[in-house]
Amino acid sequence: MTTHLPVPPLRYFAGCVLMAATSVFLEKASHISSGGISGLSIGLADNFHLSVGIVNLSLKTAIFLTVFMLGGKTTAVWTIFASVMTASFMWLFEQVPIDIEWPKGLAFILILLFAKLPIGLLVSRGYSSGGFVAIGQLLELRTPIPLWASLLLLNVLSILAMYAAHGTLSGLATAVIALSSGVATQSWANVTRRLFDRRLLLSE
């Protein structure tokens, strides 16, 4: 993984909050997931009637240990912080008394196009929230496997969880989105770098 700054940039914090909001108000509300640990969390939480935030944080515990051992202390600290922040906001957003009824078609398009923007904000500076991206970043660092390929394989778990929790339609919609999530994550990270990092260079 890349060397982190002592304090992450604003996009790191914005990405965590946006990730939580997208997971609760769009993905969980429409029963369609963009994959990743968030998708796996939603599927398991809905299937077993648990809090998606608690499930999300629980699933990431093993990943924290892996990141700490293989990615270094600084990487692990900010990965854990991002995960706790995201899970906390998920829990907070779940308490908001808003019941959103998303048309399946609209939700599918919004998730397909924009669900990976929040994690792209983190990835653009080498951070992650401790999900599949953290595993993918470690694999990319230590093996020839690119980030998009590892995410493609790992997201099969999210697809199966959403299928088990909400049936064929949610499973198929999640599959289409999740299987493209690696490319989407990398694309949003590249867009973010061009937009924000170019401005930083011009201002210096």
XYZ file of N, CA and C in Angstrom:
612
model
N 0.838 -1.193 0.000
C 0.000 0.000 0.000
C 0.874 1.244 0.000
N 0.300 2.332 -0.401
C 1.058 3.565 -0.443
C 1.263 4.109 0.966
N 2.271 4.965 1.124
C 2.549 5.575 2.424
C 1.501 6.637 2.719
N 0.930 6.581 3.903
C -0.143 7.499 4.255
C 0.403 8.798 4.846
N -0.358 9.846 4.691
C -0.065 11.098 5.367
C -0.380 10.924 6.848
N 0.233 11.740 7.728
C -0.077 11.659 9.162
C -1.571 11.796 9.447
N -2.230 12.715 8.757
C -3.678 12.862 8.880
C -4.269 12.773 7.481
N -5.261 11.928 7.275
C -5.831 11.784 5.931
C -6.460 13.074 5.430
N -6.562 13.221 4.115
C -7.221 14.402 3.556
C -8.730 14.346 3.773
N -9.407 15.449 3.508
C -10.849 15.551 3.725
C -11.623 14.481 2.965
N -11.144 14.101 1.786
C -11.863 13.110 0.977
C -11.981 11.763 1.690
N -11.016 11.453 2.558
C -11.049 10.213 3.346
C -12.284 10.207 4.251
N -12.505 11.290 4.977
C -13.644 11.383 5.896
C -14.964 11.467 5.136
N -14.975 12.245 4.044
C -16.177 12.353 3.215
C -16.550 11.001 2.622
N -15.542 10.240 2.197
C -15.793 8.931 1.622
C -16.433 7.979 2.617
N -15.978 8.016 3.879
C -16.549 7.149 4.921
C -18.024 7.461 5.169
N -18.348 8.746 5.266
C -19.739 9.149 5.518
C -20.618 8.815 4.317
N -20.128 9.107 3.111
C -20.895 8.808 1.898
C -21.110 7.305 1.724
N -20.103 6.517 2.102
C -20.226 5.068 2.009
C -21.340 4.560 2.917
N -21.391 5.085 4.129
C -22.431 4.687 5.080
C -23.812 5.105 4.590
N -23.925 6.333 4.098
C -25.216 6.832 3.612
C -25.702 6.036 2.413
N -24.803 5.739 1.485
C -25.165 4.962 0.305
C -25.616 3.555 0.695
N -24.910 2.942 1.625
C -25.246 1.576 2.058
C -26.623 1.500 2.697
N -26.949 2.478 3.549
C -28.211 2.427 4.301
C -29.386 2.976 3.488
N -29.231 4.183 2.926
C -30.360 4.866 2.292
C -30.625 4.419 0.857
N -29.647 3.835 0.203
C -29.836 3.410 -1.186
C -29.774 1.886 -1.317
N -28.651 1.287 -0.920
C -28.486 -0.150 -1.139
C -29.404 -0.980 -0.236
N -29.379 -0.708 1.067
C -30.220 -1.485 1.995
C -31.700 -1.229 1.727
N -32.042 0.026 1.422
C -33.445 0.375 1.187
C -34.000 -0.271 -0.077
N -33.144 -0.490 -1.077
C -33.610 -1.055 -2.344
C -33.341 -2.553 -2.459
N -32.636 -3.124 -1.469
C -32.249 -4.541 -1.473
C -31.373 -4.894 -2.666
N -30.563 -3.938 -3.085
C -29.576 -4.158 -4.142
C -28.233 -3.690 -3.605
N -27.226 -4.510 -3.752
C -25.916 -4.161 -3.225
C -24.905 -3.943 -4.339
N -23.921 -3.099 -4.045
C -22.823 -2.894 -4.994
C -21.683 -3.850 -4.709
N -21.891 -4.777 -3.786
C -20.870 -5.763 -3.474
C -19.997 -5.333 -2.323
N -18.861 -6.008 -2.172
C -17.931 -5.686 -1.099
C -18.432 -6.156 0.250
N -17.698 -5.746 1.286
C -18.102 -6.084 2.653
C -19.444 -5.445 2.979
N -19.709 -4.259 2.424
C -21.013 -3.618 2.665
C -22.146 -4.493 2.148
N -21.980 -5.019 0.930
C -23.005 -5.892 0.365
C -23.168 -7.175 1.149
N -22.047 -7.752 1.555
C -22.094 -8.965 2.366
C -22.762 -8.670 3.711
N -22.468 -7.501 4.287
C -23.069 -7.101 5.566
C -24.577 -6.942 5.442
N -25.010 -6.284 4.362
C -26.448 -6.068 4.152
C -27.169 -7.403 4.003
N -26.592 -8.297 3.180
C -27.214 -9.602 2.971
C -27.326 -10.396 4.258
N -26.243 -10.449 5.026
C -26.260 -11.197 6.288
C -27.168 -10.539 7.320
N -27.108 -9.196 7.406
C -27.931 -8.485 8.385
C -29.416 -8.677 8.104
N -29.803 -8.571 6.839
C -31.216 -8.745 6.485
C -31.663 -10.193 6.682
N -30.769 -11.116 6.390
C -31.114 -12.535 6.509
C -31.301 -12.954 7.964
N -30.484 -12.373 8.864
C -30.528 -12.767 10.267
C -31.101 -11.675 11.170
N -31.660 -10.600 10.567
C -32.307 -9.525 11.319
C -31.363 -8.882 12.333
N -30.196 -8.483 11.843
C -29.185 -7.831 12.663
C -28.924 -6.424 12.157
N -28.168 -5.640 12.934
C -27.766 -4.307 12.503
C -26.668 -4.434 11.452
N -26.864 -3.753 10.314
C -25.868 -3.824 9.245
C -24.542 -3.220 9.688
N -24.583 -2.195 10.540
C -23.354 -1.579 11.028
C -22.538 -2.527 11.890
N -23.221 -3.274 12.771
C -22.532 -4.216 13.651
C -21.960 -5.379 12.847
N -22.739 -5.880 11.889
C -22.251 -6.973 11.041
C -21.046 -6.514 10.233
N -21.137 -5.288 9.709
C -20.046 -4.730 8.907
C -18.752 -4.679 9.704
N -18.832 -4.178 10.925
C -17.648 -4.054 11.765
C -17.113 -5.422 12.178
N -18.019 -6.358 12.439
C -17.606 -7.703 12.839
C -16.845 -8.408 11.725
N -17.322 -8.276 10.496
C -16.668 -8.944 9.366
C -15.265 -8.404 9.111
N -15.049 -7.157 9.499
C -13.766 -6.532 9.196
C -12.678 -6.828 10.234
N -13.030 -7.461 11.334
C -12.042 -7.727 12.372
C -10.865 -8.544 11.852
N -11.165 -9.624 11.124
C -10.091 -10.464 10.570
C -9.263 -9.680 9.558
N -9.921 -8.805 8.805
C -9.210 -8.008 7.805
C -8.263 -7.028 8.489
N -8.685 -6.439 9.628
C -7.810 -5.527 10.373
C -6.504 -6.219 10.749
N -6.633 -7.446 11.259
C -5.455 -8.184 11.687
C -4.521 -8.464 10.511
N -5.113 -8.796 9.371
C -4.317 -9.065 8.177
C -3.599 -7.806 7.706
N -4.328 -6.697 7.693
C -3.741 -5.424 7.261
C -2.621 -5.012 8.215
N -2.846 -5.206 9.502
C -1.830 -4.837 10.490
C -0.548 -5.639 10.296
N -0.709 -6.944 10.050
C 0.463 -7.809 9.896
C 1.192 -7.586 8.576
N 0.453 -7.335 7.511
C 1.065 -7.263 6.180
C 1.198 -5.844 5.624
N 0.365 -4.919 6.107
C 0.378 -3.572 5.537
C 1.072 -2.534 6.391
N 1.366 -2.872 7.653
C 2.041 -1.919 8.523
C 1.103 -1.223 9.478
N 1.684 -0.653 10.531
C 0.907 -0.049 11.613
C 0.095 1.160 11.144
N 0.730 2.074 10.387
C 0.028 3.288 9.955
C -1.168 2.951 9.084
N -0.952 2.034 8.140
C -2.047 1.604 7.269
C -3.178 0.997 8.086
N -2.823 0.148 9.058
C -3.836 -0.517 9.869
C -4.635 0.476 10.702
N -3.960 1.466 11.271
C -4.641 2.456 12.121
C -5.714 3.197 11.334
N -5.358 3.692 10.144
C -6.326 4.468 9.369
C -7.383 3.578 8.728
N -7.047 2.319 8.468
C -8.049 1.380 7.970
C -9.085 1.092 9.045
N -8.615 0.860 10.274
C -9.526 0.617 11.390
C -10.395 1.839 11.665
N -9.774 3.021 11.633
C -10.531 4.250 11.887
C -11.637 4.427 10.842
N -11.290 4.185 9.579
C -12.288 4.323 8.507
C -13.423 3.329 8.682
N -13.084 2.120 9.087
C -14.101 1.098 9.271
C -15.039 1.430 10.426
N -14.458 1.862 11.546
C -15.280 2.231 12.705
C -16.162 3.435 12.374
N -15.594 4.393 11.676
C -16.353 5.583 11.295
C -17.507 5.216 10.359
N -17.226 4.368 9.366
C -18.270 3.963 8.421
C -19.367 3.165 9.116
N -18.972 2.191 9.948
C -19.958 1.371 10.657
C -20.787 2.213 11.623
N -20.153 3.179 12.276
C -20.870 4.054 13.216
C -21.909 4.905 12.495
N -21.541 5.435 11.352
C -22.499 6.233 10.581
C -23.610 5.357 10.006
N -23.287 4.108 9.647
C -24.335 3.184 9.204
C -25.369 3.012 10.314
N -24.878 2.741 11.524
C -25.788 2.568 12.665
C -26.596 3.841 12.900
N -25.949 5.002 12.834
C -26.626 6.276 13.046
C -27.698 6.512 11.995
N -27.361 6.255 10.724
C -28.319 6.464 9.640
C -29.490 5.491 9.739
N -29.247 4.289 10.291
C -30.340 3.326 10.476
C -31.366 3.820 11.480
N -30.970 4.734 12.363
C -31.882 5.267 13.379
C -32.783 6.374 12.832
N -32.438 6.896 11.654
C -33.234 7.968 11.042
C -34.565 7.384 10.571
N -35.688 7.950 11.021
C -37.004 7.377 10.672
C -37.443 7.741 9.256
N -36.687 7.269 8.271
C -37.015 7.517 6.871
C -37.173 6.170 6.175
N -38.315 5.965 5.541
C -38.572 4.724 4.813
C -38.627 5.057 3.326
N -37.546 4.780 2.623
C -37.448 5.143 1.214
C -37.874 3.971 0.344
N -38.792 4.235 -0.585
C -39.236 3.218 -1.532
C -38.588 3.519 -2.886
N -37.509 2.813 -3.207
C -36.799 3.040 -4.466
C -37.388 2.165 -5.570
N -37.721 2.753 -6.731
C -38.009 1.900 -7.889
C -36.752 1.091 -8.217
N -36.912 -0.194 -8.470
C -35.762 -1.072 -8.679
C -34.857 -0.570 -9.808
N -35.468 -0.120 -10.885
C -34.686 0.337 -12.034
C -33.819 1.538 -11.702
N -34.404 2.523 -11.020
C -33.669 3.730 -10.648
C -32.557 3.402 -9.655
N -32.883 2.589 -8.651
C -31.876 2.210 -7.655
C -30.713 1.478 -8.318
N -31.035 0.588 -9.236
C -30.004 -0.175 -9.943
C -29.045 0.758 -10.692
N -29.595 1.728 -11.401
C -28.769 2.658 -12.178
C -27.903 3.526 -11.268
N -28.509 4.049 -10.187
C -27.757 4.895 -9.258
C -26.615 4.133 -8.595
N -26.890 2.896 -8.169
C -25.854 2.090 -7.523
C -24.761 1.731 -8.519
N -25.163 1.352 -9.735
C -24.194 0.979 -10.768
C -23.243 2.130 -11.082
N -23.795 3.349 -11.153
C -22.992 4.506 -11.563
C -22.208 5.142 -10.415
N -22.815 5.202 -9.221
C -22.234 6.050 -8.176
C -21.847 5.352 -6.871
N -22.211 4.088 -6.679
C -21.972 3.451 -5.376
C -20.494 3.332 -5.032
N -19.625 3.269 -6.021
C -18.196 3.118 -5.755
C -17.456 4.454 -5.680
N -18.189 5.553 -5.815
C -17.561 6.870 -5.638
C -16.964 7.037 -4.244
N -17.681 6.684 -3.149
C -17.098 6.882 -1.814
C -15.788 6.130 -1.598
N -15.737 4.852 -1.988
C -14.490 4.101 -1.784
C -13.412 4.594 -2.740
N -13.831 5.114 -3.898
C -12.868 5.703 -4.820
C -12.163 6.907 -4.210
N -12.884 7.657 -3.371
C -12.277 8.795 -2.679
C -11.155 8.335 -1.758
N -11.361 7.197 -1.081
C -10.329 6.665 -0.184
C -9.174 6.049 -0.967
N -9.504 5.244 -1.959
C -8.484 4.537 -2.735
C -7.573 5.513 -3.468
N -8.100 6.667 -3.839
C -7.308 7.640 -4.598
C -6.065 8.106 -3.856
N -6.059 7.976 -2.521
C -4.880 8.323 -1.740
C -4.316 7.126 -0.974
N -4.694 5.909 -1.392
C -4.121 4.702 -0.808
C -4.803 4.179 0.429
N -5.976 4.703 0.773
C -6.697 4.265 1.967
C -7.772 3.248 1.585
N -8.342 2.608 2.596
C -9.519 1.770 2.415
C -10.281 1.767 3.727
N -11.476 1.178 3.705
C -12.269 1.099 4.930
C -12.215 -0.293 5.542
N -11.241 -1.092 5.103
C -11.054 -2.404 5.710
C -11.870 -3.514 5.087
N -12.463 -3.288 3.936
C -13.249 -4.322 3.280
C -12.448 -5.093 2.251
N -13.136 -5.522 1.203
C -12.474 -6.266 0.138
C -11.358 -5.442 -0.510
N -11.507 -4.120 -0.531
C -10.482 -3.268 -1.137
C -9.159 -3.402 -0.390
N -9.221 -3.500 0.943
C -7.996 -3.658 1.731
C -7.281 -4.952 1.359
N -8.054 -6.025 1.189
C -7.471 -7.297 0.771
C -6.878 -7.158 -0.632
N -7.645 -6.495 -1.522
C -7.180 -6.298 -2.887
C -5.908 -5.474 -2.964
N -5.812 -4.442 -2.115
C -4.612 -3.604 -2.098
C -3.393 -4.402 -1.631
N -3.579 -5.262 -0.632
C -2.477 -6.097 -0.159
C -2.038 -7.090 -1.231
N -3.015 -7.692 -1.915
C -2.684 -8.629 -2.991
C -1.968 -7.929 -4.134
N -2.421 -6.708 -4.441
C -1.797 -5.939 -5.522
C -0.349 -5.592 -5.172
N -0.108 -5.350 -3.882
C 1.231 -4.999 -3.415
C 2.178 -6.191 -3.438
N 1.654 -7.377 -3.130
C 2.510 -8.544 -2.942
C 2.426 -9.587 -4.051
N 1.482 -9.438 -4.966
C 1.333 -10.407 -6.063
C 1.069 -9.641 -7.363
N 1.048 -10.336 -8.504
C 0.731 -9.673 -9.775
C -0.767 -9.420 -9.970
N -1.599 -9.796 -8.981
C -3.055 -9.674 -9.146
C -3.479 -8.214 -9.017
N -4.093 -7.628 -10.060
C -4.547 -6.237 -9.965
C -5.768 -6.103 -9.061
N -6.013 -4.886 -8.576
C -7.113 -4.633 -7.645
C -8.451 -5.076 -8.210
N -8.719 -4.741 -9.458
C -10.031 -5.051 -10.044
C -10.277 -6.560 -10.097
N -9.218 -7.364 -10.309
C -9.383 -8.812 -10.428
C -9.708 -9.452 -9.073
N -9.014 -9.018 -8.020
C -9.304 -9.581 -6.697
C -10.702 -9.180 -6.233
N -11.121 -7.950 -6.527
C -12.471 -7.521 -6.154
C -13.525 -8.320 -6.910
N -13.227 -8.646 -8.154
C -14.144 -9.447 -8.961
C -14.416 -10.794 -8.294
N -13.362 -11.439 -7.805
C -13.508 -12.748 -7.173
C -14.166 -12.659 -5.791
N -13.748 -11.685 -4.996
C -14.272 -11.566 -3.634
C -15.754 -11.206 -3.613
N -16.199 -10.475 -4.624
C -17.593 -10.020 -4.633
C -18.603 -11.136 -4.870
N -18.128 -12.310 -5.218
C -19.034 -13.455 -5.326
C -19.720 -13.715 -3.986
N -19.004 -13.473 -2.869
C -19.588 -13.653 -1.536
C -20.767 -12.717 -1.315
N -20.625 -11.457 -1.747
C -21.707 -10.479 -1.598
C -22.919 -10.869 -2.433
N -22.661 -11.352 -3.618
C -23.754 -11.764 -4.511
C -24.553 -12.898 -3.880
N -23.853 -13.894 -3.351
C -24.529 -15.030 -2.724
C -25.331 -14.602 -1.492
N -24.789 -13.659 -0.706
C -25.491 -13.185 0.498
C -26.774 -12.449 0.127
N -26.715 -11.597 -0.887
C -27.911 -10.859 -1.303
C -28.938 -11.791 -1.927
N -28.482 -12.794 -2.657
C -29.408 -13.781 -3.237
C -30.122 -14.552 -2.126
N -29.359 -14.965 -1.106
C -29.950 -15.718 0.000
C -30.948 -14.876 0.786
N -30.664 -13.587 0.941
C -31.518 -12.719 1.762
C -32.748 -12.215 1.018
N -32.613 -11.936 -0.296
C -33.702 -11.248 -1.007
C -34.113 -11.870 -2.335
N -33.561 -13.008 -2.669
C -34.038 -13.718 -3.836
C -33.299 -13.411 -5.129
N -33.856 -13.939 -6.207
C -33.190 -13.925 -7.511
C -32.976 -12.524 -8.057
N -33.996 -11.657 -7.998
C -33.878 -10.321 -8.584
C -32.766 -9.517 -7.927
N -32.745 -9.505 -6.598
C -31.687 -8.787 -5.891
C -30.328 -9.426 -6.147
N -30.312 -10.756 -6.198
C -29.060 -11.453 -6.465
C -28.502 -11.124 -7.837
N -29.360 -11.101 -8.857
C -28.913 -10.794 -10.216
C -28.478 -9.334 -10.344
N -29.270 -8.419 -9.759
C -28.918 -6.993 -9.822
C -27.589 -6.747 -9.115
N -27.412 -7.376 -7.950
C -26.148 -7.242 -7.217
C -24.995 -7.830 -8.024
N -25.254 -8.940 -8.714
C -24.203 -9.584 -9.507
C -23.694 -8.657 -10.610
N -24.614 -8.030 -11.321
C -24.210 -7.125 -12.407
C -23.356 -5.982 -11.866
N -23.803 -5.393 -10.741
C -23.082 -4.255 -10.162
C -21.777 -4.708 -9.514
N -21.842 -5.779 -8.717
C -20.675 -6.224 -7.964
C -19.548 -6.697 -8.878
N -19.906 -7.369 -9.951
C -18.880 -7.892 -10.849
C -18.180 -6.791 -11.634
N -18.795 -5.601 -11.647
C -18.137 -4.459 -12.298
C -17.532 -3.502 -11.269
N -17.618 -3.877 -9.979
C -17.223 -2.938 -8.928
C -15.721 -2.667 -8.901
N -14.919 -3.666 -9.282
C -13.478 -3.449 -9.301
C -13.085 -2.369 -10.282
N -13.652 -2.454 -11.483
C -13.388 -1.440 -12.512
C -13.949 -0.093 -12.071
N -15.158 -0.109 -11.462
C -15.784 1.139 -11.011
C -14.958 1.805 -9.910
N -14.466 1.008 -8.968
C -13.639 1.554 -7.884
C -12.381 2.206 -8.433
N -11.699 1.495 -9.339
C -10.481 2.027 -9.937
C -10.760 3.284 -10.746
N -11.884 3.294 -11.464
C -12.250 4.459 -12.288
C -12.531 5.684 -11.437
N -13.310 5.511 -10.341
C -13.604 6.643 -9.461
C -12.344 7.139 -8.759
N -11.435 6.226 -8.421
C -10.164 6.639 -7.809
C -9.356 7.487 -8.789
N -9.337 7.070 -10.058
C -8.602 7.827 -11.077
C -9.216 9.200 -11.314
N -10.547 9.253 -11.365
C -11.242 10.538 -11.548
C -10.946 11.469 -10.378
N -10.995 10.921 -9.163
C -10.728 11.716 -7.965
C -9.300 12.254 -7.963
N -8.344 11.411 -8.334
C -6.947 11.865 -8.400
C -6.792 13.018 -9.383
N -7.383 12.856 -10.554
C -7.257 13.908 -11.574
C -7.891 15.211 -11.115
N -9.020 15.097 -10.418
C -9.745 16.290 -9.986
C -9.073 16.983 -8.813
N -8.817 16.247 -7.731
C -8.319 16.856 -6.497
C -6.803 17.006 -6.472
N -6.087 15.970 -6.905
C -4.638 16.033 -6.833
C -4.073 17.038 -7.827
N -4.710 17.199 -8.964
C -4.273 18.216 -9.916
C -4.448 19.600 -9.341
N -5.554 19.817 -8.621
C -5.770 21.120 -7.985
C -4.713 21.390 -6.911
N -4.354 20.331 -6.172
C -3.327 20.479 -5.149
C -1.997 20.875 -5.767
N -1.651 20.235 -6.896
C -0.392 20.540 -7.558
C -0.374 21.962 -8.112
N -1.526 22.393 -8.656
C -1.613 23.732 -9.220
C -1.550 24.807 -8.134
N -2.035 24.474 -6.917
C -2.065 25.464 -5.841
C -0.717 25.604 -5.142
N 0.174 24.615 -5.371
C 1.478 24.673 -4.702
C 2.450 25.577 -5.444
